[in-house]
Amino acid sequence: MTGRADVVQVELQVSGRVTQGAVLDALEARYPMLRGTIRDQRTGKRRAFIRFFACERDLSHEQPDAPLPEAVAAGAEPYLIVGAMAGG
């Protein structure tokens, strides 16, 4: 079975330190319908099967307040939010 992943690219303005949490806050502020889909609304923890990548690194288990790579903060590299699949 072959499938096609849809890619949506958005540019966000983040004030202050550019962290995973700050980017997700900005994303959810701009697109409120995403609240609760990427991270749990109550705990703020990322949902299972969501992965975060930047600069060829898996940042999925980084702390939300850890700074993202400078290339992402500068807009030179993308910050990727990827929905993973599981099953057989």
PDB file of C-alpha atoms in Angstrom:
ATOM      1  CA  MET A   1       0.000   0.000   0.000  1.00  0.00           C
ATOM      2  CA  THR A   2       1.354   3.387  -0.872  1.00  0.00           C
ATOM      3  CA  GLY A   3       0.201   6.644   0.573  1.00  0.00           C
ATOM      4  CA  ARG A   4       0.925  10.298   0.277  1.00  0.00           C
ATOM      5  CA  ALA A   5       1.664  12.520   3.206  1.00  0.00           C
ATOM      6  CA  ASP A   6       0.246  16.010   3.040  1.00  0.00           C
ATOM      7  CA  VAL A   7       2.710  18.695   4.007  1.00  0.00           C
ATOM      8  CA  VAL A   8       1.620  22.036   5.357  1.00  0.00           C
ATOM      9  CA  GLN A   9       4.208  24.724   5.911  1.00  0.00           C
ATOM     10  CA  VAL A  10       3.564  27.743   8.109  1.00  0.00           C
ATOM     11  CA  GLU A  11       5.797  30.563   9.264  1.00  0.00           C
ATOM     12  CA  LEU A  12       5.355  31.716  12.840  1.00  0.00           C
ATOM     13  CA  GLN A  13       6.617  34.672  14.827  1.00  0.00           C
ATOM     14  CA  VAL A  14       7.846  33.611  18.261  1.00  0.00           C
ATOM     15  CA  SER A  15       8.706  36.258  20.802  1.00  0.00           C
ATOM     16  CA  GLY A  16      11.387  35.500  23.357  1.00  0.00           C
ATOM     17  CA  ARG A  17      13.343  32.264  23.393  1.00  0.00           C
ATOM     18  CA  VAL A  18      12.550  29.909  20.518  1.00  0.00           C
ATOM     19  CA  THR A  19      11.696  26.660  22.253  1.00  0.00           C
ATOM     20  CA  GLN A  20       9.486  23.743  21.316  1.00  0.00           C
ATOM     21  CA  GLY A  21       6.890  24.986  23.793  1.00  0.00           C
ATOM     22  CA  ALA A  22       6.992  28.539  22.421  1.00  0.00           C
ATOM     23  CA  VAL A  23       6.585  27.300  18.846  1.00  0.00           C
ATOM     24  CA  LEU A  24       3.643  25.097  19.827  1.00  0.00           C
ATOM     25  CA  ASP A  25       2.079  27.990  21.772  1.00  0.00           C
ATOM     26  CA  ALA A  26       2.378  30.212  18.682  1.00  0.00           C
ATOM     27  CA  LEU A  27       1.020  27.473  16.412  1.00  0.00           C
ATOM     28  CA  GLU A  28      -2.010  26.829  18.643  1.00  0.00           C
ATOM     29  CA  ALA A  29      -2.655  30.560  19.014  1.00  0.00           C
ATOM     30  CA  ARG A  30      -2.726  30.964  15.238  1.00  0.00           C
ATOM     31  CA  TYR A  31      -4.636  27.727  14.612  1.00  0.00           C
ATOM     32  CA  PRO A  32      -6.823  27.122  17.698  1.00  0.00           C
ATOM     33  CA  MET A  33      -8.317  23.994  16.154  1.00  0.00           C
ATOM     34  CA  LEU A  34      -4.945  22.289  16.758  1.00  0.00           C
ATOM     35  CA  ARG A  35      -5.207  22.638  20.550  1.00  0.00           C
ATOM     36  CA  GLY A  36      -5.205  19.178  22.042  1.00  0.00           C
ATOM     37  CA  THR A  37      -4.043  17.437  18.874  1.00  0.00           C
ATOM     38  CA  ILE A  38      -0.269  17.852  19.192  1.00  0.00           C
ATOM     39  CA  ARG A  39      -0.049  17.947  22.974  1.00  0.00           C
ATOM     40  CA  ASP A  40      -2.470  17.127  25.743  1.00  0.00           C
ATOM     41  CA  GLN A  41      -4.409  20.225  26.807  1.00  0.00           C
ATOM     42  CA  ARG A  42      -4.348  19.288  30.474  1.00  0.00           C
ATOM     43  CA  THR A  43      -0.740  18.129  30.919  1.00  0.00           C
ATOM     44  CA  GLY A  44       0.962  19.903  28.011  1.00  0.00           C
ATOM     45  CA  LYS A  45       2.824  16.699  27.138  1.00  0.00           C
ATOM     46  CA  ARG A  46       3.210  15.681  23.517  1.00  0.00           C
ATOM     47  CA  ARG A  47       0.770  13.104  22.296  1.00  0.00           C
ATOM     48  CA  ALA A  48       1.908   9.621  21.433  1.00  0.00           C
ATOM     49  CA  PHE A  49       2.752   9.159  17.766  1.00  0.00           C
ATOM     50  CA  ILE A  50       3.742  12.808  17.284  1.00  0.00           C
ATOM     51  CA  ARG A  51       7.413  13.406  16.566  1.00  0.00           C
ATOM     52  CA  PHE A  52       9.447  16.626  16.345  1.00  0.00           C
ATOM     53  CA  PHE A  53      12.523  17.060  14.149  1.00  0.00           C
ATOM     54  CA  ALA A  54      14.962  19.853  13.338  1.00  0.00           C
ATOM     55  CA  CYS A  55      18.398  19.928  11.740  1.00  0.00           C
ATOM     56  CA  GLU A  56      18.294  16.155  11.124  1.00  0.00           C
ATOM     57  CA  ARG A  57      17.741  15.475  14.837  1.00  0.00           C
ATOM     58  CA  ASP A  58      14.818  13.849  16.624  1.00  0.00           C
ATOM     59  CA  LEU A  59      13.740  16.360  19.281  1.00  0.00           C
ATOM     60  CA  SER A  60      10.667  14.409  20.356  1.00  0.00           C
ATOM     61  CA  HIS A  61      11.863  13.801  23.904  1.00  0.00           C
ATOM     62  CA  GLU A  62      13.469  17.198  24.513  1.00  0.00           C
ATOM     63  CA  GLN A  63      12.062  19.341  27.290  1.00  0.00           C
ATOM     64  CA  PRO A  64       9.520  21.911  26.024  1.00  0.00           C
ATOM     65  CA  ASP A  65      11.621  24.794  27.364  1.00  0.00           C
ATOM     66  CA  ALA A  66      14.902  23.651  25.750  1.00  0.00           C
ATOM     67  CA  PRO A  67      15.991  26.081  23.021  1.00  0.00           C
ATOM     68  CA  LEU A  68      15.589  24.905  19.448  1.00  0.00           C
ATOM     69  CA  PRO A  69      18.663  24.917  17.197  1.00  0.00           C
ATOM     70  CA  GLU A  70      19.778  28.400  16.114  1.00  0.00           C
ATOM     71  CA  ALA A  71      19.136  27.540  12.451  1.00  0.00           C
ATOM     72  CA  VAL A  72      15.451  26.975  13.308  1.00  0.00           C
ATOM     73  CA  ALA A  73      15.233  30.159  15.372  1.00  0.00           C
ATOM     74  CA  ALA A  74      16.752  32.102  12.471  1.00  0.00           C
ATOM     75  CA  GLY A  75      14.307  30.605   9.972  1.00  0.00           C
ATOM     76  CA  ALA A  76      17.042  28.856   7.974  1.00  0.00           C
ATOM     77  CA  GLU A  77      15.856  25.337   8.849  1.00  0.00           C
ATOM     78  CA  PRO A  78      12.332  23.998   9.375  1.00  0.00           C
ATOM     79  CA  TYR A  79      10.925  22.604  12.600  1.00  0.00           C
ATOM     80  CA  LEU A  80       9.002  19.492  11.616  1.00  0.00           C
ATOM     81  CA  ILE A  81       5.963  18.099  13.432  1.00  0.00           C
ATOM     82  CA  VAL A  82       5.266  14.620  12.110  1.00  0.00           C
ATOM     83  CA  GLY A  83       2.372  12.321  12.867  1.00  0.00           C
ATOM     84  CA  ALA A  84       3.742   8.782  13.114  1.00  0.00           C
ATOM     85  CA  MET A  85       1.906   5.587  12.268  1.00  0.00           C
ATOM     86  CA  ALA A  86       2.024   2.250  14.027  1.00  0.00           C
ATOM     87  CA  GLY A  87       0.630  -1.123  13.227  1.00  0.00           C
ATOM     88  CA  GLY A  88       1.177  -3.901  10.854  1.00  0.00           C
TER      89      GLY A  88
END
